[in-house]
Every structure is written in structure tokens, then in C-alpha cells.
Amino acid sequence: MESTIAYEEMRQLATRVFMRHGVPADEANITSEVLVEANARGHDSHGVIRIPKWIEGISSGAIKSRFLPRALNDCSSAIWLDGGQCLGPVVAEYACHLAVRQARDYGIAMVSVKNASHIGMLGFYAELMARSGCIGIIATNTESGVAPHGSAEKVFGTNPLAIGCPTLSGPVFLDMSTSVVARGKVVLAQRAGAAIPEGWAVDSRGQPTTDPNQALAGALLPVGGPKGSGLSFFVDILCGALSGTAVGKDVRGTFDMRQSGSKGDIFIAIDPEKIGGIDRFTGLAQHLVDQVRQSTPAVGCDRVLVPGEYEMNFRKQRMENGIPLASDLISELKALAGE
Ligand SMILES: NC(=O)c1ccc[n+]([C@@H]2O[C@H](COP(=O)([O-])OP(=O)(O)OC[C@H]3O[C@@H](n4cnc5c(N)ncnc54)[C@H](O)[C@@H]3O)[C@@H](O)[C@H]2O)c1
């Protein structure tokens, strides 16, 4: 059975769950915002459904709170940050602000993070950097679940990537797994006892499957064949290899949260003010937005959307009508909050 819950009510409930498990109010707030925003934007696989697993991680000690930033190098524009196994959204939000602050001085700044837990929906951070006037690029590597192009075996994670920038009419942002879909969407189908569309996954022999159980035992497919496979490869390089954590099959702590995270994240901020000025940049970015929106829709398509518009349309509708959630999930979250 499904119920609907208002955004703010969900956010407060999520915050209370984290606080009841020892997370300080500021960190509980940041974490719940990233998760509830995912629900608001239609990425339910990265929303509050994650909370019970994250609480398992907190209770087991694999995920810590009270993040104390610690740089592992001495470089102002290429910062190597230890996340201290703390809550991913807290570390990620800090890394975004740091990258933006340093980009104001150097034009570009990069924060490579090791030892942070799962950071949730990446588009949140791309939008945050875009709202600060920067181009933001974020990626993270995850536990393996995706077969490289031509392989029957999972090696890569769903290794998502987000890119955002300001325009005259607000931020635009791409937010995508480098697999056909996020693994969480297959888990949602498994929970619902539903089939997944053809083309998402193969079973453990490398045969196409629409059964979510076989897909999880087998492998998801990279988006766009060799191109997504190549992107996924380099997300592993930019995140796992650069941060000095783990790559491919060695990545841990994004499915089973009772294991400490051994993945990496990258946050890159570019300040257009340093390269010809923000006004010129946002003017041209807006020009591209207008060209895309005004292009002739293909047959069967009502409107042509720019990156992130899909999510923002969802958000508008869910802010008005509430967030649909499985009733048993709401009960589980209330129980975790001790209510
Ligand atoms: N932190 C992690 O470890 C992790 C891992 C994997 C995925 N994720 C998150 O999972 C979420 C879902 O990822 P996904 O790959 O399934 O996303 P998706 O396939 O739903 O969307 C990908 C992109 O396509 C755009 N889009 C979707 N429909 C569109 C349309 N009709 N017209 C124009 N653009 C459209 C969206 O705006 C988005 O930018 C993302 O928020 C991602 O960050 C996180």
C-alpha cells in the first residue's frame, strides 16, 4: 500500500531518525535534505528508502558522524580530503563549498575525497555548485554491479556522474549513472515484484534478463554500450584511483553499509568569472537552453527538456501533492525514530 507524505514532514521525520541514532542536528539535517530531495525529484531509489541501511551502517560503527575535515595534502586547488568514514552528504556538501571557495581564487579547484560513505543523489551537489555561480562536476565510484561492454561479469559500479552550471534562468544539471539505470531502480523493482525493462541487465551467464533477481546476481549494462563502459572506467579512475581508495571489484560500502566505505568521490568547481566573466558565460549557457527548449519535438514527444528539467518538473509536482511512499517504509522510519 502506498501513502503520500508532505516534503517537510518527511524531512523532519528523516532528521529525527538520524538524531535518534546519535547524529548531531546539523548533520542529520544535511543528510535528510539530500535524501528527501531525491524523492522530491523522482529518484526514489536514492531517497528515504536508503535510511534503514544507512542506520545499519551508523549502528555498526561503519558510518560515523561529527565530520572533522582533514586535508591529506598541501595543495590549494587540488585538495585531497579524508572523509573520516562520515556521512556522505555531510562530507560531500563540505567538499562542494570548499571547491567553490578555492575556484574563486584559482579559476578551478578539485576536491578528491576518500573514506566518505554513500553520497546519495549527485545532482544535488551539481545544483549547489551551479547556484554558487560555478560549473560543478561530481562523480563517485560504487560497488561493482555493472559489466564492462562485452563482458558477462560485473566489474564497475554504476559510477554516476553529475555536471551542472548556472544559466540566466537558473541551474541546469545532468545527473546520471553510467549504467543504463541506477542499481537502486532494480532493487525497487525487486521489492515491488516487478519485471525490469529489456536492455537494463544480463544474468550471470551474460544473457539478457528482465528478472530483477537475476539482474542483481548478474550485471547491469553500461549506458550506450562501449561509451558508457568507457565513462564508467574513468569514473573509477577519477574517484577510486585518484583518491587512493579502491577501483572496480574492490569497492565496498555502497550496498552493504555495515562495511566501511572504500570508494572515492571527486568534486570539481570551475568559476566562469575567471574565464571571460560570469555574464558572458550565463548568456551563452542560456542561449543553448533556449535552442534546446525551442527545438521541434520528435514524434511522440510533447516537449524537449534540458538536463535537470525532468527532475525539477517532478519536484514541482511532488512539492504540491506530496511524496508517494510505501506505507510499510513510513512505518519502518517512524519505528526507527522511536515513534
Ligand atoms: N551515490 C551513488 O553511489 C549513486 C550511484 C548511482 C546512481 N546514483 C543516483 O541515482 C539517480 C538516478 O540515476 P539514473 O541514471 O537512473 O538517472 P535517470 O536515468 O533517471 O536520469 C538521468 C538523466 O537524464 C535526464 N532525463 C531523464 N529523463 C529525461 C527526459 N525525458 N528528457 C530529458 N532528460 C531526461 C535527467 O534529468 C538526468 O539528468 C541519480 O540521482 C544518481 O546520482 C547515485
Coordinates of C-alpha atoms and ligand atoms in Angstrom, one line a residue:
M1 CA 0.0 0.0 0.0
E2 CA 1.1 3.5 -0.8
S3 CA 0.7 6.7 1.2
T4 CA 1.6 10.3 0.5
I5 CA 3.7 12.4 2.8
A6 CA 4.4 16.1 2.6
Y7 CA 8.1 17.1 1.8
E8 CA 8.6 18.9 5.1
E9 CA 7.0 16.2 7.2
M10 CA 9.2 13.6 5.5
R11 CA 12.3 15.7 6.0
Q12 CA 11.6 16.2 9.7
L13 CA 10.9 12.5 10.2
A14 CA 14.2 11.6 8.5
T15 CA 16.1 14.1 10.6
R16 CA 14.6 12.6 13.8
V17 CA 15.7 9.1 12.7
F18 CA 19.3 10.2 12.3
M19 CA 19.3 12.2 15.5
R20 CA 17.9 9.3 17.5
H21 CA 20.9 7.3 16.2
G22 CA 23.4 9.8 17.5
V23 CA 23.8 12.1 14.5
P24 CA 24.1 15.8 15.5
A25 CA 21.2 18.0 14.3
D26 CA 23.2 19.9 11.6
E27 CA 24.5 16.6 10.0
A28 CA 21.1 15.0 10.3
N29 CA 19.6 18.0 8.5
I30 CA 22.0 17.9 5.6
T31 CA 21.6 14.1 5.2
S32 CA 17.8 14.2 5.3
E33 CA 17.7 17.1 2.8
V34 CA 19.8 15.2 0.2
L35 CA 17.6 12.0 0.7
V36 CA 14.2 13.7 0.7
E37 CA 15.3 15.9 -2.3
A38 CA 15.9 12.6 -4.2
N39 CA 12.3 11.6 -3.5
A40 CA 11.0 15.0 -4.5
R41 CA 12.9 14.8 -7.8
G42 CA 11.6 11.4 -8.7
H43 CA 14.8 9.5 -7.8
D44 CA 13.1 7.3 -5.2
S45 CA 15.8 4.7 -5.4
H46 CA 18.1 7.3 -3.8
G47 CA 15.6 8.7 -1.3
V48 CA 14.5 7.8 2.2
I49 CA 14.3 4.1 1.2
R50 CA 18.1 4.2 1.9
I51 CA 17.7 5.3 5.6
P52 CA 17.3 1.8 7.2
K53 CA 20.5 0.6 5.5
W54 CA 22.3 3.8 6.5
I55 CA 21.1 3.4 10.1
E56 CA 22.6 -0.2 10.0
G57 CA 25.9 1.4 9.0
I58 CA 25.7 4.0 11.8
S59 CA 24.7 1.4 14.4
S60 CA 27.6 -0.9 13.3
G61 CA 30.1 1.9 13.5
A62 CA 31.0 1.7 9.8
I63 CA 29.4 5.2 9.3
K64 CA 30.5 7.9 11.6
S65 CA 29.2 11.4 12.4
R66 CA 30.8 14.6 13.6
F67 CA 32.8 15.2 10.5
L68 CA 36.2 16.9 11.1
P69 CA 37.6 17.9 7.7
R70 CA 41.3 16.8 7.3
A71 CA 43.3 17.5 4.2
L72 CA 45.8 14.8 3.3
N73 CA 47.9 17.1 1.1
D74 CA 49.0 20.7 1.0
C75 CA 47.6 22.0 -2.3
S76 CA 45.1 24.8 -2.6
S77 CA 43.4 23.9 -5.9
A78 CA 43.8 20.0 -5.9
I79 CA 42.7 19.1 -2.4
W80 CA 42.8 15.5 -1.1
L81 CA 40.3 15.2 1.7
D82 CA 39.8 12.4 4.3
G83 CA 36.1 11.9 4.9
G84 CA 36.7 10.0 8.1
Q85 CA 34.1 7.4 7.2
C86 CA 31.5 10.1 7.9
L87 CA 28.0 10.5 6.4
G88 CA 28.5 11.0 2.7
P89 CA 26.1 14.0 2.2
V90 CA 27.9 15.9 5.0
V91 CA 31.4 15.3 3.5
A92 CA 30.1 16.0 0.0
E93 CA 28.4 19.3 0.9
Y94 CA 31.6 20.4 2.6
A95 CA 33.7 19.4 -0.4
C96 CA 31.4 21.4 -2.8
H97 CA 31.7 24.6 -0.7
L98 CA 35.5 24.1 -0.5
A99 CA 35.8 23.5 -4.2
V100 CA 33.7 26.6 -5.0
R101 CA 35.7 28.7 -2.5
Q102 CA 39.0 27.7 -4.0
A103 CA 37.8 28.1 -7.6
R104 CA 37.1 31.7 -6.8
D105 CA 40.8 32.2 -6.3
Y106 CA 42.2 29.8 -8.8
G107 CA 39.5 29.6 -11.5
I108 CA 39.3 25.8 -11.0
A109 CA 39.5 23.6 -7.9
M110 CA 39.2 19.9 -7.3
V111 CA 38.5 18.0 -4.1
S112 CA 39.3 14.3 -4.1
V113 CA 37.6 12.6 -1.2
K114 CA 38.5 9.2 0.3
N115 CA 36.6 7.5 3.2
A116 CA 33.2 9.0 2.9
S117 CA 30.0 6.9 3.0
H118 CA 27.4 6.9 0.2
I119 CA 26.7 10.5 -1.1
G120 CA 23.2 9.9 -2.5
M121 CA 21.8 11.8 -5.5
L122 CA 24.7 13.6 -7.2
G123 CA 22.5 16.2 -8.9
F124 CA 22.0 17.8 -5.5
Y125 CA 25.7 18.8 -5.4
A126 CA 25.8 19.8 -9.1
E127 CA 22.9 22.2 -8.5
L128 CA 24.6 23.5 -5.3
M129 CA 27.8 24.4 -7.2
A130 CA 25.7 25.9 -10.0
R131 CA 23.8 28.1 -7.6
S132 CA 27.1 29.4 -6.3
G133 CA 27.9 30.5 -9.9
C134 CA 30.3 27.7 -10.8
I135 CA 30.3 24.8 -13.2
G136 CA 30.2 21.8 -11.0
I137 CA 31.4 18.3 -11.9
I138 CA 30.9 15.4 -9.4
A139 CA 31.4 11.7 -9.6
T140 CA 31.7 8.8 -7.3
N141 CA 32.6 5.1 -7.7
T142 CA 30.4 2.4 -6.2
E143 CA 30.4 -1.4 -5.5
S144 CA 30.6 -3.5 -8.7
G145 CA 27.3 -4.3 -10.4
V146 CA 27.9 -3.4 -14.0
A147 CA 29.5 -5.5 -16.7
P148 CA 32.1 -3.7 -18.9
H149 CA 30.9 -3.6 -22.6
G150 CA 31.3 -7.2 -24.0
S151 CA 31.8 -8.8 -20.5
A152 CA 29.3 -11.1 -18.7
E153 CA 30.8 -10.2 -15.3
K154 CA 30.3 -7.2 -13.1
V155 CA 33.4 -5.1 -12.6
F156 CA 32.3 -1.5 -12.5
G157 CA 29.9 0.2 -10.1
T158 CA 27.0 2.2 -11.5
N159 CA 29.6 5.0 -11.2
P160 CA 27.4 8.1 -11.5
L161 CA 28.4 11.5 -12.9
A162 CA 26.7 14.9 -12.5
I163 CA 27.5 18.2 -14.2
G164 CA 25.8 21.5 -13.5
C165 CA 26.1 25.1 -14.4
P166 CA 24.3 28.4 -13.9
T167 CA 22.2 30.0 -16.7
L168 CA 20.2 33.2 -16.8
S169 CA 17.1 31.1 -15.9
G170 CA 18.6 29.1 -13.1
P171 CA 20.8 26.0 -12.8
V172 CA 20.8 23.1 -15.3
F173 CA 22.3 19.8 -14.3
L174 CA 22.9 16.3 -15.8
D175 CA 22.7 13.6 -13.2
M176 CA 23.2 10.0 -14.4
S177 CA 24.6 6.6 -13.6
T178 CA 27.0 5.4 -16.3
S179 CA 24.8 2.2 -16.3
V180 CA 21.5 2.2 -18.2
V181 CA 19.8 2.9 -14.8
A182 CA 20.9 3.2 -11.2
R183 CA 21.1 -0.2 -9.4
G184 CA 18.6 1.2 -6.9
K185 CA 15.9 1.1 -9.5
V186 CA 16.4 -2.6 -10.0
V187 CA 16.2 -3.0 -6.2
L188 CA 12.9 -1.1 -6.2
A189 CA 11.6 -3.4 -8.9
Q190 CA 12.7 -6.4 -6.9
R191 CA 10.9 -5.1 -3.8
A192 CA 7.8 -4.5 -5.9
G193 CA 8.0 -8.0 -7.5
A194 CA 8.0 -6.3 -10.9
A195 CA 10.0 -7.1 -14.1
I196 CA 12.6 -4.6 -15.3
P197 CA 12.7 -3.4 -19.0
E198 CA 14.7 -5.3 -21.5
G199 CA 18.1 -3.8 -22.1
W200 CA 18.9 -3.0 -18.4
A201 CA 20.7 -6.1 -17.4
V202 CA 22.1 -9.6 -18.1
D203 CA 22.0 -12.7 -15.9
S204 CA 25.2 -14.3 -14.5
R205 CA 25.7 -16.1 -17.9
G206 CA 25.5 -12.8 -19.8
Q207 CA 22.1 -13.5 -21.2
P208 CA 19.6 -10.6 -21.3
T209 CA 17.1 -10.7 -18.4
T210 CA 14.0 -8.8 -17.2
D211 CA 14.1 -10.5 -13.8
P212 CA 15.5 -8.1 -11.1
N213 CA 16.8 -11.0 -9.0
Q214 CA 18.8 -12.4 -11.9
A215 CA 19.9 -8.9 -12.9
L216 CA 21.3 -8.3 -9.4
A217 CA 23.0 -11.7 -9.4
G218 CA 24.3 -11.0 -12.9
A219 CA 25.1 -7.5 -14.0
L220 CA 23.6 -4.2 -15.2
L221 CA 24.7 -2.9 -18.6
P222 CA 26.6 0.3 -19.2
V223 CA 24.6 3.1 -20.9
G224 CA 25.3 3.4 -24.6
G225 CA 27.5 0.2 -24.8
P226 CA 31.2 1.0 -25.1
K227 CA 30.7 4.7 -24.5
G228 CA 29.1 4.3 -21.1
S229 CA 31.5 1.5 -20.3
G230 CA 34.4 3.9 -21.0
L231 CA 32.8 6.6 -18.9
S232 CA 32.4 4.2 -16.0
F233 CA 36.0 3.1 -16.3
F234 CA 37.2 6.7 -16.0
V235 CA 34.8 7.5 -13.1
D236 CA 36.6 4.6 -11.3
I237 CA 39.9 6.2 -12.2
L238 CA 38.9 9.8 -11.2
C239 CA 37.3 8.7 -8.0
G240 CA 38.9 5.5 -6.8
A241 CA 42.4 5.7 -8.2
L242 CA 42.9 9.4 -7.7
S243 CA 41.7 9.3 -4.1
G244 CA 43.8 6.3 -3.3
T245 CA 40.9 4.1 -2.3
A246 CA 39.6 1.2 -4.4
V247 CA 38.6 0.5 -8.0
G248 CA 36.3 -1.9 -9.8
K249 CA 35.5 -5.2 -7.9
D250 CA 37.4 -4.0 -4.7
V251 CA 35.0 -1.2 -3.9
R252 CA 33.0 -1.7 -0.7
G253 CA 30.4 0.0 1.5
T254 CA 27.8 1.3 -1.0
F255 CA 25.4 -1.7 -0.9
D256 CA 26.2 -3.2 2.5
M257 CA 26.5 -0.2 4.7
R258 CA 27.9 -2.2 7.6
Q259 CA 31.2 -2.3 5.7
S260 CA 33.3 0.8 5.8
G261 CA 33.4 2.7 2.5
S262 CA 36.3 2.1 0.2
K263 CA 35.2 4.3 -2.6
G264 CA 36.2 7.8 -3.7
D265 CA 34.4 10.9 -4.8
I266 CA 35.5 13.9 -6.9
F267 CA 34.2 17.5 -6.8
I268 CA 35.4 19.9 -9.4
A269 CA 34.4 23.6 -9.5
I270 CA 35.2 25.9 -12.4
D271 CA 34.5 29.7 -11.9
P272 CA 33.5 31.2 -15.2
E273 CA 34.1 34.7 -13.7
K274 CA 37.8 33.9 -14.2
I275 CA 37.4 33.0 -17.9
G276 CA 35.7 35.9 -19.6
G277 CA 33.2 36.7 -16.9
I278 CA 30.0 35.1 -15.5
D279 CA 27.7 37.3 -17.5
R280 CA 29.1 36.2 -20.9
F281 CA 29.0 32.6 -19.7
T282 CA 25.4 32.5 -18.4
G283 CA 24.3 34.4 -21.5
L284 CA 25.7 31.7 -23.8
A285 CA 24.5 28.9 -21.5
Q286 CA 21.0 30.4 -21.6
H287 CA 21.3 30.6 -25.4
L288 CA 21.9 26.8 -25.6
V289 CA 19.0 26.2 -23.1
D290 CA 16.7 28.2 -25.4
Q291 CA 17.8 26.4 -28.5
V292 CA 17.2 23.0 -26.9
R293 CA 13.8 24.0 -25.5
Q294 CA 12.6 25.6 -28.7
S295 CA 13.8 22.8 -30.9
T296 CA 11.0 20.9 -32.7
P297 CA 9.8 17.9 -30.6
A298 CA 10.2 14.5 -32.2
V299 CA 7.1 12.5 -33.0
G300 CA 5.6 11.2 -29.7
C301 CA 7.4 13.8 -27.6
D302 CA 5.5 16.9 -26.2
R303 CA 8.4 19.0 -25.0
V304 CA 12.2 18.9 -25.3
L305 CA 13.8 19.1 -21.9
V306 CA 17.2 20.4 -20.8
P307 CA 19.2 18.4 -18.3
G308 CA 17.7 18.5 -14.8
E309 CA 14.3 19.7 -16.1
Y310 CA 12.8 16.3 -15.8
E311 CA 13.7 16.2 -12.1
M312 CA 12.6 19.8 -11.5
N313 CA 9.2 19.1 -13.0
F314 CA 8.8 16.1 -10.7
R315 CA 9.9 18.3 -7.8
K316 CA 7.2 20.9 -8.5
Q317 CA 4.5 18.3 -8.7
R318 CA 5.7 16.5 -5.5
M319 CA 6.0 19.7 -3.5
E320 CA 2.4 20.4 -4.4
N321 CA 0.9 16.9 -4.0
G322 CA 3.3 15.2 -1.5
I323 CA 5.8 12.3 -1.9
P324 CA 4.3 8.9 -2.6
L325 CA 5.9 6.2 -0.4
A326 CA 5.2 2.6 0.6
S327 CA 3.2 2.7 3.8
D328 CA 5.4 0.0 5.4
L329 CA 8.5 2.2 4.7
I330 CA 6.9 5.1 6.5
S331 CA 6.1 2.8 9.5
E332 CA 9.7 1.5 9.4
L333 CA 11.0 5.0 9.5
K334 CA 8.7 6.0 12.4
A335 CA 9.8 3.0 14.3
L336 CA 13.5 4.0 13.7
A337 CA 12.6 7.4 15.1
G338 CA 11.1 5.7 18.2
E339 CA 7.6 6.9 17.4
Ligands
LIG1 N1 25.7 7.9 -4.9 C1 25.7 6.8 -5.7 O1 26.5 5.9 -5.4 C2 24.8 6.7 -6.8 C3 25.0 5.6 -7.7 C4 24.2 5.5 -8.9 C5 23.2 6.5 -9.1 N2 23.0 7.5 -8.2 C6 21.9 8.5 -8.4 O2 20.8 7.8 -8.9 C7 19.9 8.7 -9.5 C8 19.3 8.1 -10.7 O3 20.3 7.8 -11.7 P1 19.8 7.3 -13.2 O4 21.0 7.1 -14.0 O5 18.9 6.2 -13.0 O6 19.0 8.7 -13.7 P2 17.9 8.8 -14.8 O7 18.2 7.8 -15.9 O8 16.6 8.8 -14.2 O9 18.2 10.3 -15.4 C9 19.5 10.6 -16.0 C10 19.5 12.0 -16.6 O10 18.6 12.0 -17.7 C11 17.7 13.2 -17.6 N3 16.4 12.8 -18.1 C12 15.6 11.8 -17.7 N4 14.5 11.8 -18.5 C13 14.6 12.8 -19.4 C14 13.8 13.3 -20.5 N5 12.7 12.7 -20.8 N6 14.3 14.3 -21.2 C15 15.5 14.9 -20.9 N7 16.3 14.5 -19.9 C16 15.9 13.4 -19.1 C17 17.7 13.5 -16.1 O11 17.4 14.9 -16.0 C18 19.0 13.1 -15.6 O12 19.9 14.2 -15.8 C19 20.8 9.9 -9.8 O13 20.4 10.9 -8.9 C20 22.2 9.5 -9.4 O14 23.1 10.5 -8.9 C21 23.8 7.6 -7.1

